[in-house]
Coordinates of C-alpha atoms in Angstrom, one line a residue:
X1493 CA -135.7 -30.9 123.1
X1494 CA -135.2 -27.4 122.3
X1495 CA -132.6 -25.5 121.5
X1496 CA -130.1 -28.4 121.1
X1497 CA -127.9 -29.0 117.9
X1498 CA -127.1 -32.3 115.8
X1499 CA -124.0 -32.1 113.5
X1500 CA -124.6 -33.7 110.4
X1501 CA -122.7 -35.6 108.1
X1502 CA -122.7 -34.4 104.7
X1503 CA -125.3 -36.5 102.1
X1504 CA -126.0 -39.1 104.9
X1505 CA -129.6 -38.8 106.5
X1506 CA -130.1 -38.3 110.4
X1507 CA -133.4 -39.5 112.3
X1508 CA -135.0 -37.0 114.4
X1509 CA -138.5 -36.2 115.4
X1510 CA -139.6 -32.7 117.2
X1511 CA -142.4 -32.1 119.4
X1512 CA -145.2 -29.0 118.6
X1513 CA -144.1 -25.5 119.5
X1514 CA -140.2 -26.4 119.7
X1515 CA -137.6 -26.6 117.6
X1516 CA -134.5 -29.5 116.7
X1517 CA -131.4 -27.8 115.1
X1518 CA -128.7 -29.2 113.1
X1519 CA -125.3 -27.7 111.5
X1520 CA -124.0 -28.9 108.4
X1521 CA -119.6 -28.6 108.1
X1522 CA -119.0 -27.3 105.1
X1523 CA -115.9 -29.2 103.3
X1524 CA -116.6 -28.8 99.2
X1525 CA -115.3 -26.5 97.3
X1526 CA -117.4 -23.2 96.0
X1527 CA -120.0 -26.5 96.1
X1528 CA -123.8 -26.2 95.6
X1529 CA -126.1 -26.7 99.0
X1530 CA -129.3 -29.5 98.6
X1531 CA -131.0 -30.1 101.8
X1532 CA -134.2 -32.1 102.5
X1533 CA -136.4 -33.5 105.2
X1534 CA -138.4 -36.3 104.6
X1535 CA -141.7 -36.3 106.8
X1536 CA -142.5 -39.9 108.5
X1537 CA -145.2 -39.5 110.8
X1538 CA -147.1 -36.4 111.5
X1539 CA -146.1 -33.0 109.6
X1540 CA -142.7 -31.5 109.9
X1541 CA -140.8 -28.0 107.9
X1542 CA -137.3 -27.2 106.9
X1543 CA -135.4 -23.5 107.7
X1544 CA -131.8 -23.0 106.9
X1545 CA -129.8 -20.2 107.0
X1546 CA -126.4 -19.0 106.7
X1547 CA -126.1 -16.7 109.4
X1548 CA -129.0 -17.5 112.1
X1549 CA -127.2 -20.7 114.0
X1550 CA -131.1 -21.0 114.7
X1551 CA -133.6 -20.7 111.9
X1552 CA -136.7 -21.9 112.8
X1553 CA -139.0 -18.6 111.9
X1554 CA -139.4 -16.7 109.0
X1555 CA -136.5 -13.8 109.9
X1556 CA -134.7 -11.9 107.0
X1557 CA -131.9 -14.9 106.9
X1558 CA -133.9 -17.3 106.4
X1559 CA -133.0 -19.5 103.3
X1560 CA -136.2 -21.8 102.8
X1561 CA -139.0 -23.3 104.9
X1562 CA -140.1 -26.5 103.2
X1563 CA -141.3 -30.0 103.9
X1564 CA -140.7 -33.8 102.1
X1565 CA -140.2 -33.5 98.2
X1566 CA -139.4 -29.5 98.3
X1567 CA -135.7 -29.2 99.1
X1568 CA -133.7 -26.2 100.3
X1569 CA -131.3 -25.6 97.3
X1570 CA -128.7 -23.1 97.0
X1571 CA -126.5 -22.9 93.6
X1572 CA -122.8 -22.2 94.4
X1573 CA -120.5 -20.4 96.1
X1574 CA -120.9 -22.1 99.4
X1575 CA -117.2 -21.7 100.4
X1576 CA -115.8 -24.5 102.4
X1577 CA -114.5 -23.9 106.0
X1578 CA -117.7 -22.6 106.5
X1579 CA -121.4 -23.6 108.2
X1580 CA -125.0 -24.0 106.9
X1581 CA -127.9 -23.8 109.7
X1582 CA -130.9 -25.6 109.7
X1583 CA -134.0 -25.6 112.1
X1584 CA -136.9 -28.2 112.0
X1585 CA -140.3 -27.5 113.5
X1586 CA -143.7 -28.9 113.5
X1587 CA -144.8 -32.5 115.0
X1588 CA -143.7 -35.7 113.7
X1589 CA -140.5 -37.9 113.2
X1590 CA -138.1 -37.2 110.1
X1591 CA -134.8 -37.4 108.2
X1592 CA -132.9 -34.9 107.3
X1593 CA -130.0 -35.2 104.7
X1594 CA -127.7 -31.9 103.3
X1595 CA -125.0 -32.1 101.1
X1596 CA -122.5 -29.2 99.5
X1597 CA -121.5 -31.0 96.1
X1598 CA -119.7 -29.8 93.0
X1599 CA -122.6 -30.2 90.4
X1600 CA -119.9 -31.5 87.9
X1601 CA -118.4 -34.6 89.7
X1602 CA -121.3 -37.3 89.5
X1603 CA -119.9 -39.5 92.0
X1604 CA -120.2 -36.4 94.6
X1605 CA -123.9 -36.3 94.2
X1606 CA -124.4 -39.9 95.7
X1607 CA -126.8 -39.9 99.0
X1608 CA -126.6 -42.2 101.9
X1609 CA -129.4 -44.6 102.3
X1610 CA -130.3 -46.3 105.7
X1611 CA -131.9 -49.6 105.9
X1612 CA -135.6 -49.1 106.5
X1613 CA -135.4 -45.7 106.2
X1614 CA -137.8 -43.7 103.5
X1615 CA -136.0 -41.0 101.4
X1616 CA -138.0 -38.4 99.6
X1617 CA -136.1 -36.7 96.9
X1618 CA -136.7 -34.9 93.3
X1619 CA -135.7 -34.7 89.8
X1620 CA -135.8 -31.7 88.1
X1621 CA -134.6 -33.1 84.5
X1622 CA -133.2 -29.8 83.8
X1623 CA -130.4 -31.6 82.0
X1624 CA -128.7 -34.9 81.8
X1625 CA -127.2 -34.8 85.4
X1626 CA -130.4 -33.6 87.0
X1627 CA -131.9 -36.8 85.2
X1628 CA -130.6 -38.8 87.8
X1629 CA -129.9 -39.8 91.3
X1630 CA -127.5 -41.7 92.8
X1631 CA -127.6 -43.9 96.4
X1632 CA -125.0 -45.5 98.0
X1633 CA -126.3 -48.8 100.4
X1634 CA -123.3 -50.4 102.1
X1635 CA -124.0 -54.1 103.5
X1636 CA -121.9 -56.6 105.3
X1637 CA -121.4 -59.7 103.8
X1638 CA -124.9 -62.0 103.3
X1639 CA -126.9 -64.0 101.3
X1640 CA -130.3 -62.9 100.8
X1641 CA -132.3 -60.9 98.9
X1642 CA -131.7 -56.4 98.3
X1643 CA -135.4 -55.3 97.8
X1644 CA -136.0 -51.6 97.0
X1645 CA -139.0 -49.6 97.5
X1646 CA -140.1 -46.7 95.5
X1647 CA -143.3 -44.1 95.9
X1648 CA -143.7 -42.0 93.5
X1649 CA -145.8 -38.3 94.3
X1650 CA -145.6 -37.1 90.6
X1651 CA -143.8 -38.2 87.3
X1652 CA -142.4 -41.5 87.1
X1653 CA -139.0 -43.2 87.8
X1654 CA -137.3 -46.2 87.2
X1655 CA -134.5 -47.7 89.0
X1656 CA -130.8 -49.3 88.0
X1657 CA -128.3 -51.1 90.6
X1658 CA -124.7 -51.6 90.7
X1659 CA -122.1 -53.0 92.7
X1660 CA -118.7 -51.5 93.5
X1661 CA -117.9 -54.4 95.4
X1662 CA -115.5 -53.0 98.4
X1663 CA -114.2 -49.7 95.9
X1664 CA -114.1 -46.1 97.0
X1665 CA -117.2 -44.4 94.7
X1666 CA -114.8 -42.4 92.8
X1667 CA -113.1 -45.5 92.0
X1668 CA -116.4 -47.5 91.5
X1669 CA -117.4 -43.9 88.6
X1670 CA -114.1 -44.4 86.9
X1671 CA -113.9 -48.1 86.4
X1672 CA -117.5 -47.6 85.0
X1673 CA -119.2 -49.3 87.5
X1674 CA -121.8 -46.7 88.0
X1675 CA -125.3 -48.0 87.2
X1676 CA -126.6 -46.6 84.1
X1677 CA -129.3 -47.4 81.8
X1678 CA -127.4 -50.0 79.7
X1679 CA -125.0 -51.1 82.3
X1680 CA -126.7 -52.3 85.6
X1681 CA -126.6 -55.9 87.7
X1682 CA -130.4 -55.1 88.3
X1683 CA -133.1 -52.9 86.9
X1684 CA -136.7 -51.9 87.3
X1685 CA -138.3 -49.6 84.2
X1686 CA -142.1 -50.2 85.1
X1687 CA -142.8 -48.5 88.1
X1688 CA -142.8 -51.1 90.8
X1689 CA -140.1 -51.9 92.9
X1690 CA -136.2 -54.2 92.7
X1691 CA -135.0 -57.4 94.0
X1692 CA -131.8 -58.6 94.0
X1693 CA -130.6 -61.7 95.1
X1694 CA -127.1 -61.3 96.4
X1695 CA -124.3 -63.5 97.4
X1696 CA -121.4 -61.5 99.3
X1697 CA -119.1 -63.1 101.0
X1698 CA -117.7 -59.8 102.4
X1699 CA -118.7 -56.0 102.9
X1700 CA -119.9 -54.6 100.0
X1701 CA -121.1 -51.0 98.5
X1702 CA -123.7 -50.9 95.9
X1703 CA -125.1 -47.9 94.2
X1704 CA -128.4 -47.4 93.4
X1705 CA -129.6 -45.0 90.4
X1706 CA -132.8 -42.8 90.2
X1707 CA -133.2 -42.0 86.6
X1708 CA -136.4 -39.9 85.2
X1709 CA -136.5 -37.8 81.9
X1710 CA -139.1 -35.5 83.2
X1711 CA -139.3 -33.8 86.5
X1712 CA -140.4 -36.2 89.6
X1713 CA -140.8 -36.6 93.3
X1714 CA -140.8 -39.7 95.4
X1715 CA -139.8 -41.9 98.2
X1716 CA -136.9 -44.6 98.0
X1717 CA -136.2 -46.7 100.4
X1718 CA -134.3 -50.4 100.5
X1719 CA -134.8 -53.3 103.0
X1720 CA -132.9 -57.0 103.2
X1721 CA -134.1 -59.8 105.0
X1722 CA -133.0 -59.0 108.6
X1723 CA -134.6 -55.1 108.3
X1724 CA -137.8 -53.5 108.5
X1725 CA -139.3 -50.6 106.6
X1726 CA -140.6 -47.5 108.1
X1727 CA -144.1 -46.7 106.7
X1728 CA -145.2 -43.2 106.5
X1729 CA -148.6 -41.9 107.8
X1730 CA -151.1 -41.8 104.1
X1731 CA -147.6 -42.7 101.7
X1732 CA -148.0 -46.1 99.7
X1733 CA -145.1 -48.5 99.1
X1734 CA -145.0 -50.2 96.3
X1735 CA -143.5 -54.1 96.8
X1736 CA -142.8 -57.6 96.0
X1737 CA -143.4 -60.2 98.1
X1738 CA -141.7 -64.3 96.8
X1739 CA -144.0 -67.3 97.8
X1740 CA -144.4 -68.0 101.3
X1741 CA -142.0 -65.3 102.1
X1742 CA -142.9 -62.3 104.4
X1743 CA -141.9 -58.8 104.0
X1744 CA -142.3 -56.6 107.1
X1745 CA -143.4 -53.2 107.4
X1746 CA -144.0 -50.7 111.1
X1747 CA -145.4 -48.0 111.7
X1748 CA -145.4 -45.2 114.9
X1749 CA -149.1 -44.6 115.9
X1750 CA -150.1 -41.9 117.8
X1751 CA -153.5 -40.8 117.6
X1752 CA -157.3 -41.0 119.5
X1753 CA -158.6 -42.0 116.0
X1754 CA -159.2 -45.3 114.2
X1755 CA -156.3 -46.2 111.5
X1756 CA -157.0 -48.5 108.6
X1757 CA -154.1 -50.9 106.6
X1758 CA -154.9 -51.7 103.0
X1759 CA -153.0 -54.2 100.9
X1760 CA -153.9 -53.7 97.4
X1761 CA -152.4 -56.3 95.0
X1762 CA -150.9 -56.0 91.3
X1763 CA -150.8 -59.8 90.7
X1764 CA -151.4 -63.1 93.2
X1765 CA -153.8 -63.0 96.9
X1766 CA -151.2 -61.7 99.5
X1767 CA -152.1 -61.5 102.7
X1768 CA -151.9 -58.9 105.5
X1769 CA -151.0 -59.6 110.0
X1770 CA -150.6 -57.4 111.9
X1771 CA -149.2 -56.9 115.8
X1772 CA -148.4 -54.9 118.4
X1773 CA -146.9 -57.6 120.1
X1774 CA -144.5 -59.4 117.9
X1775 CA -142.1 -57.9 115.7
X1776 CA -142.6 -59.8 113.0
X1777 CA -146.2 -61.3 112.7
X1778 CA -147.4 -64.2 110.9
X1779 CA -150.0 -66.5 110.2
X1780 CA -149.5 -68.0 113.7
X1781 CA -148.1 -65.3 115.9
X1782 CA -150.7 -62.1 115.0
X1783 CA -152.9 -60.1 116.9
X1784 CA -154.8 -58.6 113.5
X1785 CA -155.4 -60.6 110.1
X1786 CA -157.1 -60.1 106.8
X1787 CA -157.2 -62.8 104.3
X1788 CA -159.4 -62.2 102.1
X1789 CA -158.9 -62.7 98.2
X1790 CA -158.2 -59.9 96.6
X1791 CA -157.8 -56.4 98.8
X1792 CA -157.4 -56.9 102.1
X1793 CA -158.4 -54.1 104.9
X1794 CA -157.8 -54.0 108.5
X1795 CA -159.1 -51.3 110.5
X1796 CA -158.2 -50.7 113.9
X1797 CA -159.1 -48.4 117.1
X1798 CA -157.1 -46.9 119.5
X1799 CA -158.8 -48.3 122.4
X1800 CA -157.9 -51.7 121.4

């Protein structure tokens, strides 16, 4: 609707989506110290833009306040001297569904650059590899206790990045940083240095945090995303996911449709003959309970019309 306001919570992402000629704000608190502002929204279906301001509680146009208009991969970034006690505005137009995730960090303490990730969820983010700390970047995924398997997704747009886990078991992150139980590139429970994406195979028996780290020597852009067995992962509209799927285990994808014209799925595989079902009906489709199918060896394609 237009015209209302979401509070945000800093570095954690909030779902939203915005209809075509209106606006969805948000308001982030402001609670670091002389911190640096990095605000993004990550486009899921259709085609959505970022405004922020300082002063307009409403920036959704291109006025003299306005900090930034950008979309997935091109973040709104301001470098110090946001004073706490104090507000940043941000206005998303366009049509489509989103995330959008701000933080006000100190650019010195790692462990207060670590983003929220939500199960499912996509997260488009980049690297600048300006220097060491822009090299990386860090995720926090809390779960509740479980055995099963952690399986996280990466897309990358441009450049390449590889991917390190770590667990803090039930420790606060700054206590997790100084024990030295950040993930790095020699000391991880889990990593992933060719490009595809991470399983772990966990056995908690109570809540745990573990933190995820991004790490690229040159400057990149992509998606991140983790799922376990009981979740589901958002696909964006024309974004790939790279993924691994165990034998005769399923991993499950959906995707919001909204369109008069045909849409295609395409399963390309790296190594083995998956296979691809699809439904509108069941949640999570199978090679009994399906409405669409492709098995073919190799690629596998299935195209579908609206008027089905």
């Amino acid at each position: 609707l237009l015209d209302t306001n979401v509070i945000l919570i800093d570095s954690s992402p909030s779902k939203g989506s915005v209809n075509a000629g209106l606006c969805q704000y948000y308001t982030l608190p402001v609670t670091a110290e002389n911190g640096s502002l990095y605000a993004i929204v990550t486009t899921l279906t259709g085609s959505t833009y970022l405004y922020a301001s300082l002063i307009d509680s409403e920036p959704c146009s291109n006025s003299s306040h306005l900090l930034s208009g950008y979309f997935s991969f091109f973040p709104v970034v301001i470098n110090g001297n946001i004073k706490s006690s104090r507000q940043v505005y941000f206005g998303v137009s366009g049509n489509g569904t989103y995330t959008i995730r701000a933080s006000v960090v100190n650019p010195t303490v790692i462990y207060d650059k670590v983003y929220q990730l939500i199960a499912g969820i996509p997260q488009a983010d980049t690297l600048y590899a300006y220097s060491l700390n822009d090299k990386w970047r860090y995720y926090l995924i809390s779960l509740q206790a479980g055995h099963e398997t952690l399986s996280i997704q990466q897309s990358p747009f441009a450049g390449e990045i590889q991917l390190f886990l770590g667990s803090c078991g039930a420790n606060s992150l700054s206590e997790c940083f100084t024990s030295g139980r950040f993930p790095n590139t020699t000391n991880n429970i889990a990593k992933n240095t060719n490009g595809l994406s991470l399983s772990y195979n966990r056995y908690d028996d109570e809540s745990i945090n573990y933190v995820l780290g991004v790490y690229s020597n040159n400057p990149a852009s992509y998606l991140i995303s983790y799922t376990t067995s009981s979740s589901i992962l958002s696909l964006s509209y024309g974004v790939p996911v790279i993924d691994h799927a165990f034998r005769r285990e399923y991993d499950y994808f959906s995707f919001y449709y909204n369109s008069n014209e045909d849409i295609t799925i395409t399963l390309t595989p790296f190594s083995g003959d998956p296979d691809i079902f699809v439904s509108t009906i069941y949640n999570r489709p199978n090679f009994r309970n399906y409405t669409w199918m492709s098995t073919d060896y190799g690629s596998d394609a299935i195209t579908i019309s609206p008027s089905v």
